[in-house]
PDB file of C-alpha atoms in Angstrom:
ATOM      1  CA  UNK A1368       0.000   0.000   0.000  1.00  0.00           C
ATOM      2  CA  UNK A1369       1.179   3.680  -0.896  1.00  0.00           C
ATOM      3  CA  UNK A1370       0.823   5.594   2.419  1.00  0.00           C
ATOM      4  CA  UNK A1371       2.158   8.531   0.943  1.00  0.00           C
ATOM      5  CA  UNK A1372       5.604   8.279   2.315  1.00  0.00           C
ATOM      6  CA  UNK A1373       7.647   8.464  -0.785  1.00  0.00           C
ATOM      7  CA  UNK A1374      10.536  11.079  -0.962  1.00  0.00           C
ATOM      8  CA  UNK A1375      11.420  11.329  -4.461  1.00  0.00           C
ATOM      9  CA  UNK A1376      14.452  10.491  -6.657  1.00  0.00           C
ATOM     10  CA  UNK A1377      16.718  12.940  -4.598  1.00  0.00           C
ATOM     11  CA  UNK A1378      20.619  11.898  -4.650  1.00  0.00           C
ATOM     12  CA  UNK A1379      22.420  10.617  -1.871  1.00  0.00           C
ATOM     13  CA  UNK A1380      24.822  13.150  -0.073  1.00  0.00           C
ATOM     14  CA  UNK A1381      27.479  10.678   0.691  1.00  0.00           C
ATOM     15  CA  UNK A1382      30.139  11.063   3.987  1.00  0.00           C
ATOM     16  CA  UNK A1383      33.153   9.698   4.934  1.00  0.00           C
ATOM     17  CA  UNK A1384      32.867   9.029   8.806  1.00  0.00           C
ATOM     18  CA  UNK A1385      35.916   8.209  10.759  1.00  0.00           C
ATOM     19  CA  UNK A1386      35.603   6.326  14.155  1.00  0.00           C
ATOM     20  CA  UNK A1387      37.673   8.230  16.721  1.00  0.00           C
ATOM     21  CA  UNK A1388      38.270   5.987  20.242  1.00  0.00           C
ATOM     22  CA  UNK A1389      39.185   8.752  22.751  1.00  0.00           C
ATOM     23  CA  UNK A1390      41.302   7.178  25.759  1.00  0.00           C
ATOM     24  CA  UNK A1391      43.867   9.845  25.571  1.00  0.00           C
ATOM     25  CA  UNK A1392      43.045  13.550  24.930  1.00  0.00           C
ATOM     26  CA  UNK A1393      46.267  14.043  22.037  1.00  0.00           C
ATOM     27  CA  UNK A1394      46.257  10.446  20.450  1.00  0.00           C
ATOM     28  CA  UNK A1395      42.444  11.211  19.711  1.00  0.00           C
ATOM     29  CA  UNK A1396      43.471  14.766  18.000  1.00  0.00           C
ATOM     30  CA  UNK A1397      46.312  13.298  16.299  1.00  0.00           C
ATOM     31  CA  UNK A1398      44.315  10.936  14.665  1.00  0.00           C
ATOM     32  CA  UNK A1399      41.179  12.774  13.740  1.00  0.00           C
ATOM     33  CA  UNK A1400      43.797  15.587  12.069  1.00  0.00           C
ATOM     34  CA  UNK A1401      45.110  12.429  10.628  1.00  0.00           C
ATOM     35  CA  UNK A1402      42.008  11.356   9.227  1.00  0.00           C
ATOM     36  CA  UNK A1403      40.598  14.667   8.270  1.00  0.00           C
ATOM     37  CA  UNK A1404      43.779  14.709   5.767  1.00  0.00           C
ATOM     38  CA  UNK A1405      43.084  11.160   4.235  1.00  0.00           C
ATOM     39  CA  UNK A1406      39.394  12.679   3.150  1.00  0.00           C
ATOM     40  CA  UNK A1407      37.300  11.962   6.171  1.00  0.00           C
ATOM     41  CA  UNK A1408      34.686  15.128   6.212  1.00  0.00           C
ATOM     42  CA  UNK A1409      32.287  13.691   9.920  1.00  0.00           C
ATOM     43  CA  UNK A1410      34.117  12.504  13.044  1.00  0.00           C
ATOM     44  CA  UNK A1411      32.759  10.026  15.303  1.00  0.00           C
ATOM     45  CA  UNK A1412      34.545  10.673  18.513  1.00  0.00           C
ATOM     46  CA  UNK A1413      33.810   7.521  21.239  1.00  0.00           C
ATOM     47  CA  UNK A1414      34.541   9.084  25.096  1.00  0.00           C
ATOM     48  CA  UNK A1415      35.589   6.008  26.871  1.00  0.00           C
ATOM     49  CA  UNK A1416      37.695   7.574  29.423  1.00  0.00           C
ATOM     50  CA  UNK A1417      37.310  11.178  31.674  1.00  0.00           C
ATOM     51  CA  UNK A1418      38.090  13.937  29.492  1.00  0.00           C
ATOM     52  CA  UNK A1419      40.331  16.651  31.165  1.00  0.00           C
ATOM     53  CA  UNK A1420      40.644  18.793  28.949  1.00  0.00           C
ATOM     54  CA  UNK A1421      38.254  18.916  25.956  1.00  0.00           C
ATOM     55  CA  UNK A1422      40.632  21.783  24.089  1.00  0.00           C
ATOM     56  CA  UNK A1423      43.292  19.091  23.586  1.00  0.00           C
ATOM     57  CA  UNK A1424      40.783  16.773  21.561  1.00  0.00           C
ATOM     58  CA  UNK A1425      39.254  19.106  19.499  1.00  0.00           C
ATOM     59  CA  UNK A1426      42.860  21.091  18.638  1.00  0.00           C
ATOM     60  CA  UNK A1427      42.764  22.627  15.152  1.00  0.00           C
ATOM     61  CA  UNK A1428      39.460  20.913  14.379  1.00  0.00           C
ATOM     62  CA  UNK A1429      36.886  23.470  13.063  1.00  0.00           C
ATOM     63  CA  UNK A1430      33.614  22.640  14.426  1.00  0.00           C
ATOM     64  CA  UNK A1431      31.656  25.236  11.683  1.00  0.00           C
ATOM     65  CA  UNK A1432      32.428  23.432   8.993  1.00  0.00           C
ATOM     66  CA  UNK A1433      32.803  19.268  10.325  1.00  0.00           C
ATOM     67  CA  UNK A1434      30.074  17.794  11.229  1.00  0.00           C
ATOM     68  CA  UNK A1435      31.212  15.698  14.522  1.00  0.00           C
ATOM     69  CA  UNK A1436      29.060  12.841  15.895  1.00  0.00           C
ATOM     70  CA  UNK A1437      29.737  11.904  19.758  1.00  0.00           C
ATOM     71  CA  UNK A1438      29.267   9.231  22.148  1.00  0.00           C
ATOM     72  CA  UNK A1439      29.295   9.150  25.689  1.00  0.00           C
ATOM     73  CA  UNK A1440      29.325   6.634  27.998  1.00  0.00           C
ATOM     74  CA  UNK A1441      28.953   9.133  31.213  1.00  0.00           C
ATOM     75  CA  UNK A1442      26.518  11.798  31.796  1.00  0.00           C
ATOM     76  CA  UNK A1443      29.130  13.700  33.555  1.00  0.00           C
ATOM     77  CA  UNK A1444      31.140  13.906  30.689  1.00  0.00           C
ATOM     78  CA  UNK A1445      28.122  14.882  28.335  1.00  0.00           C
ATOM     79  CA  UNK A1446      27.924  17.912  30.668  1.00  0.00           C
ATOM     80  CA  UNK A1447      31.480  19.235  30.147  1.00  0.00           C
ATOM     81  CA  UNK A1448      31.025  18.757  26.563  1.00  0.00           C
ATOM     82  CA  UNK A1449      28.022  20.943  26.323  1.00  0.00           C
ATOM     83  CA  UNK A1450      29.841  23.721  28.928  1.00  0.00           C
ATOM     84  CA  UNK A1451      32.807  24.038  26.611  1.00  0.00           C
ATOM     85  CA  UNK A1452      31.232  23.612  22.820  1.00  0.00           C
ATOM     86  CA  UNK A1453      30.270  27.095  22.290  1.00  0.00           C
ATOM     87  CA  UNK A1454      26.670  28.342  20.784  1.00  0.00           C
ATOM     88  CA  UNK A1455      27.560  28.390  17.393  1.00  0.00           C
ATOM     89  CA  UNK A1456      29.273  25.031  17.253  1.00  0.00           C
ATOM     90  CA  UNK A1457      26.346  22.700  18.087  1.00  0.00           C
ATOM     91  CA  UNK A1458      24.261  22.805  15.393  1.00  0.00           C
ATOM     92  CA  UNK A1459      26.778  20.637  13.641  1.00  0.00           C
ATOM     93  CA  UNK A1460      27.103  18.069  16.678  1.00  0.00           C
ATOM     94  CA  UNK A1461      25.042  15.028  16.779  1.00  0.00           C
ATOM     95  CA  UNK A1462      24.517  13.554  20.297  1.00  0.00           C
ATOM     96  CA  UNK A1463      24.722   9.692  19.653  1.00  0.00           C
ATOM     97  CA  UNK A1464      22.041   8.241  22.230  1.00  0.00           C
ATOM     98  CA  UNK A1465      21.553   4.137  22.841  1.00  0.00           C
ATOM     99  CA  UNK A1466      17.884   3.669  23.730  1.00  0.00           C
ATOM    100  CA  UNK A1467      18.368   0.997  26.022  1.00  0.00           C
ATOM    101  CA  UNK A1468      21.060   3.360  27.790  1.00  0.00           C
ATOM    102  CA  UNK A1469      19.616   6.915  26.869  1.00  0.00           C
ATOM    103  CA  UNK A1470      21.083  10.413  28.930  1.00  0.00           C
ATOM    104  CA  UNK A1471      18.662  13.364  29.278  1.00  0.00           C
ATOM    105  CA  UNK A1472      17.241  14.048  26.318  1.00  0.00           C
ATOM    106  CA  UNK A1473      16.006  16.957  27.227  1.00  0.00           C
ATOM    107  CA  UNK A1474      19.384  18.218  28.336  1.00  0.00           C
ATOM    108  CA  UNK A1475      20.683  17.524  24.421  1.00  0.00           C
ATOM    109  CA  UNK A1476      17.899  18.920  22.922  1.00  0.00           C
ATOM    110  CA  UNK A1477      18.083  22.355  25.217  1.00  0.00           C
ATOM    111  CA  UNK A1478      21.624  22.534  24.407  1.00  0.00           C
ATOM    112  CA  UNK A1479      21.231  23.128  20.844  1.00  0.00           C
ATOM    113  CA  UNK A1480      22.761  19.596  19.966  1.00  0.00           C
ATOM    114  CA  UNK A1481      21.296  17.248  17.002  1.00  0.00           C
ATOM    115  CA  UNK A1482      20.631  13.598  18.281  1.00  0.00           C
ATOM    116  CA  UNK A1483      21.545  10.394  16.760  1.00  0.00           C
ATOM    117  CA  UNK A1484      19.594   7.270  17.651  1.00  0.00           C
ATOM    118  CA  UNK A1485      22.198   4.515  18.149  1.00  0.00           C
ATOM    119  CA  UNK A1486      21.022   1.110  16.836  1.00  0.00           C
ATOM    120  CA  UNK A1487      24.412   0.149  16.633  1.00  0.00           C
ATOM    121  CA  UNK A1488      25.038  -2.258  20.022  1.00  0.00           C
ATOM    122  CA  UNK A1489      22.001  -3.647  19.178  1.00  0.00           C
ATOM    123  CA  UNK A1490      22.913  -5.391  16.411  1.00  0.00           C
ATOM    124  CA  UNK A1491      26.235  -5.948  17.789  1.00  0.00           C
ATOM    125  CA  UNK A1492      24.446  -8.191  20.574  1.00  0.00           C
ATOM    126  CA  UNK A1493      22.673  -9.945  18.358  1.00  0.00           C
ATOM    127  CA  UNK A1494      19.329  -8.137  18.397  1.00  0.00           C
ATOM    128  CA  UNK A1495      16.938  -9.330  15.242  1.00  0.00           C
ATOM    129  CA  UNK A1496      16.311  -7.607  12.227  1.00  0.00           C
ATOM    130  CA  UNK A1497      12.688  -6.370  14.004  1.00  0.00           C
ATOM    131  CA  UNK A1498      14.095  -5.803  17.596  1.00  0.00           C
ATOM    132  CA  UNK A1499      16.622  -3.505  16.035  1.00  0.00           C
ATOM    133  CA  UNK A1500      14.132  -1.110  13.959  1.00  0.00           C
ATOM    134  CA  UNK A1501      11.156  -1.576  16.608  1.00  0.00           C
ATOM    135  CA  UNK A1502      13.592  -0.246  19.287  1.00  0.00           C
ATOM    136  CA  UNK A1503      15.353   2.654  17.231  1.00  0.00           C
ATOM    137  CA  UNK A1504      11.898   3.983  15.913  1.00  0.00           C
ATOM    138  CA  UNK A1505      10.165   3.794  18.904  1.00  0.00           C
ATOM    139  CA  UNK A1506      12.739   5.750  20.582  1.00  0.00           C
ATOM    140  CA  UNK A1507      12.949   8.118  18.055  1.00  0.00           C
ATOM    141  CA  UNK A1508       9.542   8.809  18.136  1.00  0.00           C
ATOM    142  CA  UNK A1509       9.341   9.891  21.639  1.00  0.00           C
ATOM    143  CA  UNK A1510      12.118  12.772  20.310  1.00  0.00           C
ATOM    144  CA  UNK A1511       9.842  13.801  17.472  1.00  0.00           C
ATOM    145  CA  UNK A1512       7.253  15.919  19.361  1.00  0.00           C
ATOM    146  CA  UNK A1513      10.441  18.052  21.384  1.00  0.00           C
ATOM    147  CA  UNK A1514      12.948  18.196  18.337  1.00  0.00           C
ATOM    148  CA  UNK A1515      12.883  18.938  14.873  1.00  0.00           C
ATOM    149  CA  UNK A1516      12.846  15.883  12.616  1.00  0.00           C
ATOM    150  CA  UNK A1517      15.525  17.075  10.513  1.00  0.00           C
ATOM    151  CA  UNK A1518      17.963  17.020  13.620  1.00  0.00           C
ATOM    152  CA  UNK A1519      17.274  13.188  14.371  1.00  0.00           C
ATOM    153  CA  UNK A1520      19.664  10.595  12.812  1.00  0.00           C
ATOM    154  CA  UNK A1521      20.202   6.959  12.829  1.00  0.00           C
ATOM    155  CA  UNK A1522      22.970   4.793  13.306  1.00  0.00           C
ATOM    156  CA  UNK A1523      22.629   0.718  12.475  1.00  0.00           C
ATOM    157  CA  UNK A1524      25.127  -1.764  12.580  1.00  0.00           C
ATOM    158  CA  UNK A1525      25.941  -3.407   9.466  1.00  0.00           C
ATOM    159  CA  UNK A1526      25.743  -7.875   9.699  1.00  0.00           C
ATOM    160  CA  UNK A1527      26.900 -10.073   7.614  1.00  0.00           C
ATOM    161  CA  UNK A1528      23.446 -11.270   5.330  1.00  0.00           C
ATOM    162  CA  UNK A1529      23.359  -9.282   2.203  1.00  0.00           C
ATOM    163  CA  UNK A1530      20.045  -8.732   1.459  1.00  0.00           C
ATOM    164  CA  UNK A1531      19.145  -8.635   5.175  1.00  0.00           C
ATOM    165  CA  UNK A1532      21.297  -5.517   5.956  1.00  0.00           C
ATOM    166  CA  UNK A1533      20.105  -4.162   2.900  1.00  0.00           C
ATOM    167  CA  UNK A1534      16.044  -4.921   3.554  1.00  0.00           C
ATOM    168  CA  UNK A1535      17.080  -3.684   6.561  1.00  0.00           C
ATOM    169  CA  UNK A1536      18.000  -0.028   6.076  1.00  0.00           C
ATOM    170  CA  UNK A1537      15.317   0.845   3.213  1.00  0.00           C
ATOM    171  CA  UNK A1538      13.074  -0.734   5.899  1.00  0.00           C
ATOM    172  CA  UNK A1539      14.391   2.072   8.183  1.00  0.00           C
ATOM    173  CA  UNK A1540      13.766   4.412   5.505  1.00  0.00           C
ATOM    174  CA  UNK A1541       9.900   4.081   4.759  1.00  0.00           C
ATOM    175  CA  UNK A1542       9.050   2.849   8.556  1.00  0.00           C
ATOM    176  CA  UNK A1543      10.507   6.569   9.492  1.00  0.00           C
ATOM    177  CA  UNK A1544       9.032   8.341   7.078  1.00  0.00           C
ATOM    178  CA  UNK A1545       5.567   6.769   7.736  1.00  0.00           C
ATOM    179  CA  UNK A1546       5.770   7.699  11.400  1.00  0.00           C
ATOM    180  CA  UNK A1547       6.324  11.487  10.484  1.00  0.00           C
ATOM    181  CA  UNK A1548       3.532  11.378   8.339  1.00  0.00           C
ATOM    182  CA  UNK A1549       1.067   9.885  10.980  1.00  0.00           C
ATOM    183  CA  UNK A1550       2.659  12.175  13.410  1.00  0.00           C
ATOM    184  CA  UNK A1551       1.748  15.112  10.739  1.00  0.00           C
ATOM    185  CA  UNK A1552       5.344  16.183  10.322  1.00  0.00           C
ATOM    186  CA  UNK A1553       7.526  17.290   7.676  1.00  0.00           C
ATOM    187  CA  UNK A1554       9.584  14.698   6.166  1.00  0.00           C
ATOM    188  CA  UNK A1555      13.293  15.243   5.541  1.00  0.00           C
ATOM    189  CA  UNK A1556      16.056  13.894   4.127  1.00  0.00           C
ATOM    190  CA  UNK A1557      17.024  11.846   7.079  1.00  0.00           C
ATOM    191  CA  UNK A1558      20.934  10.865   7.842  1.00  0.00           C
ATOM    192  CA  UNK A1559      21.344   6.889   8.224  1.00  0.00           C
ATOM    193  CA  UNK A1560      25.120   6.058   9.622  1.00  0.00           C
ATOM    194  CA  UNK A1561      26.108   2.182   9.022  1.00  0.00           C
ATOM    195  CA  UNK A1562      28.697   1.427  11.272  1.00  0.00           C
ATOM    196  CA  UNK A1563      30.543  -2.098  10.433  1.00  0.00           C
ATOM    197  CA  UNK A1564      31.318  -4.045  14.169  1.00  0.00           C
ATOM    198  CA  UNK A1565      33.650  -7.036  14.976  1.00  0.00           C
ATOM    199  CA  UNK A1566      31.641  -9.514  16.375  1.00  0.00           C
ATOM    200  CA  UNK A1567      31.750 -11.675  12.806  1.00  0.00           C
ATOM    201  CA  UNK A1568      35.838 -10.744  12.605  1.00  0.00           C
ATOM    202  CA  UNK A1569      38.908 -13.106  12.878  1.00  0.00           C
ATOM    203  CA  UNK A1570      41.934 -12.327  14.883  1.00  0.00           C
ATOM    204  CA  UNK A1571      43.775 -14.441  12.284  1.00  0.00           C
ATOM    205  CA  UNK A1572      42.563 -13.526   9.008  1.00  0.00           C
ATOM    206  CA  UNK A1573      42.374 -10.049   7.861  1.00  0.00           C
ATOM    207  CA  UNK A1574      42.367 -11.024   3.964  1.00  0.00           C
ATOM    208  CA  UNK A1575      38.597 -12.661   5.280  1.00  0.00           C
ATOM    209  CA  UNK A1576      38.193  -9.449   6.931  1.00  0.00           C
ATOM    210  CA  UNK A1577      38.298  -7.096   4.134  1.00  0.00           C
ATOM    211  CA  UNK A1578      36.329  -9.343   2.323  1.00  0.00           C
ATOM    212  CA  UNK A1579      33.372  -8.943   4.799  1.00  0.00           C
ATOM    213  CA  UNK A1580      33.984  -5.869   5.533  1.00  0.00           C
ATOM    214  CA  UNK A1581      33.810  -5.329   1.527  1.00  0.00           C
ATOM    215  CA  UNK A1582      30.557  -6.878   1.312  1.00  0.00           C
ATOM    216  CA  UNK A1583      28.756  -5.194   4.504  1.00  0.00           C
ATOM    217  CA  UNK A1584      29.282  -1.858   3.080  1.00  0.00           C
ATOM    218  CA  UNK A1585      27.934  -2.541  -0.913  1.00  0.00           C
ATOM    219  CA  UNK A1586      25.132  -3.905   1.448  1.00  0.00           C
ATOM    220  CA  UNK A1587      24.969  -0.722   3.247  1.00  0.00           C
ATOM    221  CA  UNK A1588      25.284   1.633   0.203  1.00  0.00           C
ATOM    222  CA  UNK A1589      22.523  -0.205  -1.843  1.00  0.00           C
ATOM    223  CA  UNK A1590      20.493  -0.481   0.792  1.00  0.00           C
ATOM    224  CA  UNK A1591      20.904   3.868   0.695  1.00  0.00           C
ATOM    225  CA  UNK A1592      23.196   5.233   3.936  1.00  0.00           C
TER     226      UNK A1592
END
């Protein structure tokens, strides 16, 4: 059935994320510089450790003009962030946000920041093809009536079966779009990050590697992140 939830032929606006681990403040900023240089254009910066001194990781990293995307695993280090990112800045940050571990939301959304719903450890446990979406969209849908659709995101884990990844995220695509529409808002182009994990990885092989690896993201890309 044709609920209306079509969004045209519009072209893909493809980016080039690179996943930044931060355990140390100036490893972190050497390698996002490092990455920025090799054609990288979003930054996905993980905080798995304290943070003394935010300055340090974000070093000669213009935040008007790269779109960063971060992860927290401590409220308490969410809050520094947002005291030292200044106004201007966080329009181009995207909060990611587990559902089954979720901060505030209403602290991210008051602070200016975009949010990104993170469907990522989902898959990585294991989660079903339904479990994952189900979970992701409902979340998202509590954000919908306190933040402008445009400034939600999504980011999925990428398995191993083909045409399941790919069913997958263009399932994520029209089950999104049909919410809005129900919900009698806009519909726009929405961001869809597919993030490749480990859990189908060898510690011996990384010829097998690259050839999964390989396959998970022509999965991805014709399935449209």
């Amino acid at each position: 059935y044709d609920f209306g939830t079509e969004q045209g032929q519009e072209t893909n606006d493809w980016g080039i994320t690179a996943y930044i681990p931060v355990t140390d403040e100036k490893i972190a900023n050497t390698l996002a510089l490092k990455c920025l240089g090799q054609g990288a254009n979003i930054l996905y910066f993980n905080i798995s450790s304290s943070i003394k001194d935010w300055r340090v990781v974000f070093k000669d990293i213009h935040l008007d003009y790269i779109h960063v995307i971060v992860s927290f695993k401590e409220e308490g280090e969410l809050k520094s962030f947002i005291d030292f990112i200044p106004n201007n800045a966080k329009k181009y940050i995207s909060i990611s946000i587990d559902p089954f571990c979720p901060f505030d939301s209403e602290l991210i959304i008051e602070s200016g920041f975009k949010v990104m719903v993170n469907g990522f450890e989902l898959e990585q446990i294991g989660a079903n093809v339904t479990d994952q979406l189900s979970t992701i969209l409902y979340y998202a849908e509590t954000l919908i009536h306190k933040l402008d659709p445009k400034n939600i995101s999504f980011e999925i884990g990428i398995g191993s079966d083909f045409f399941i990844e790919l069913a997958k995220i263009r399932a994520l695509k029209w089950l999104w779009s049909h919410i809005l529409l129900k919900n009698e808002k806009s519909i726009p182009k929405t961001t869809i990050l597919g993030r490749m994990g480990w859990t189908n990885k060898s510690l011996k092989d990384p010829d097998i590697n690259i050839l999964r690896q390989t396959t998970e993201s022509i999965s991805s890309i014709s399935g449209g992140v």
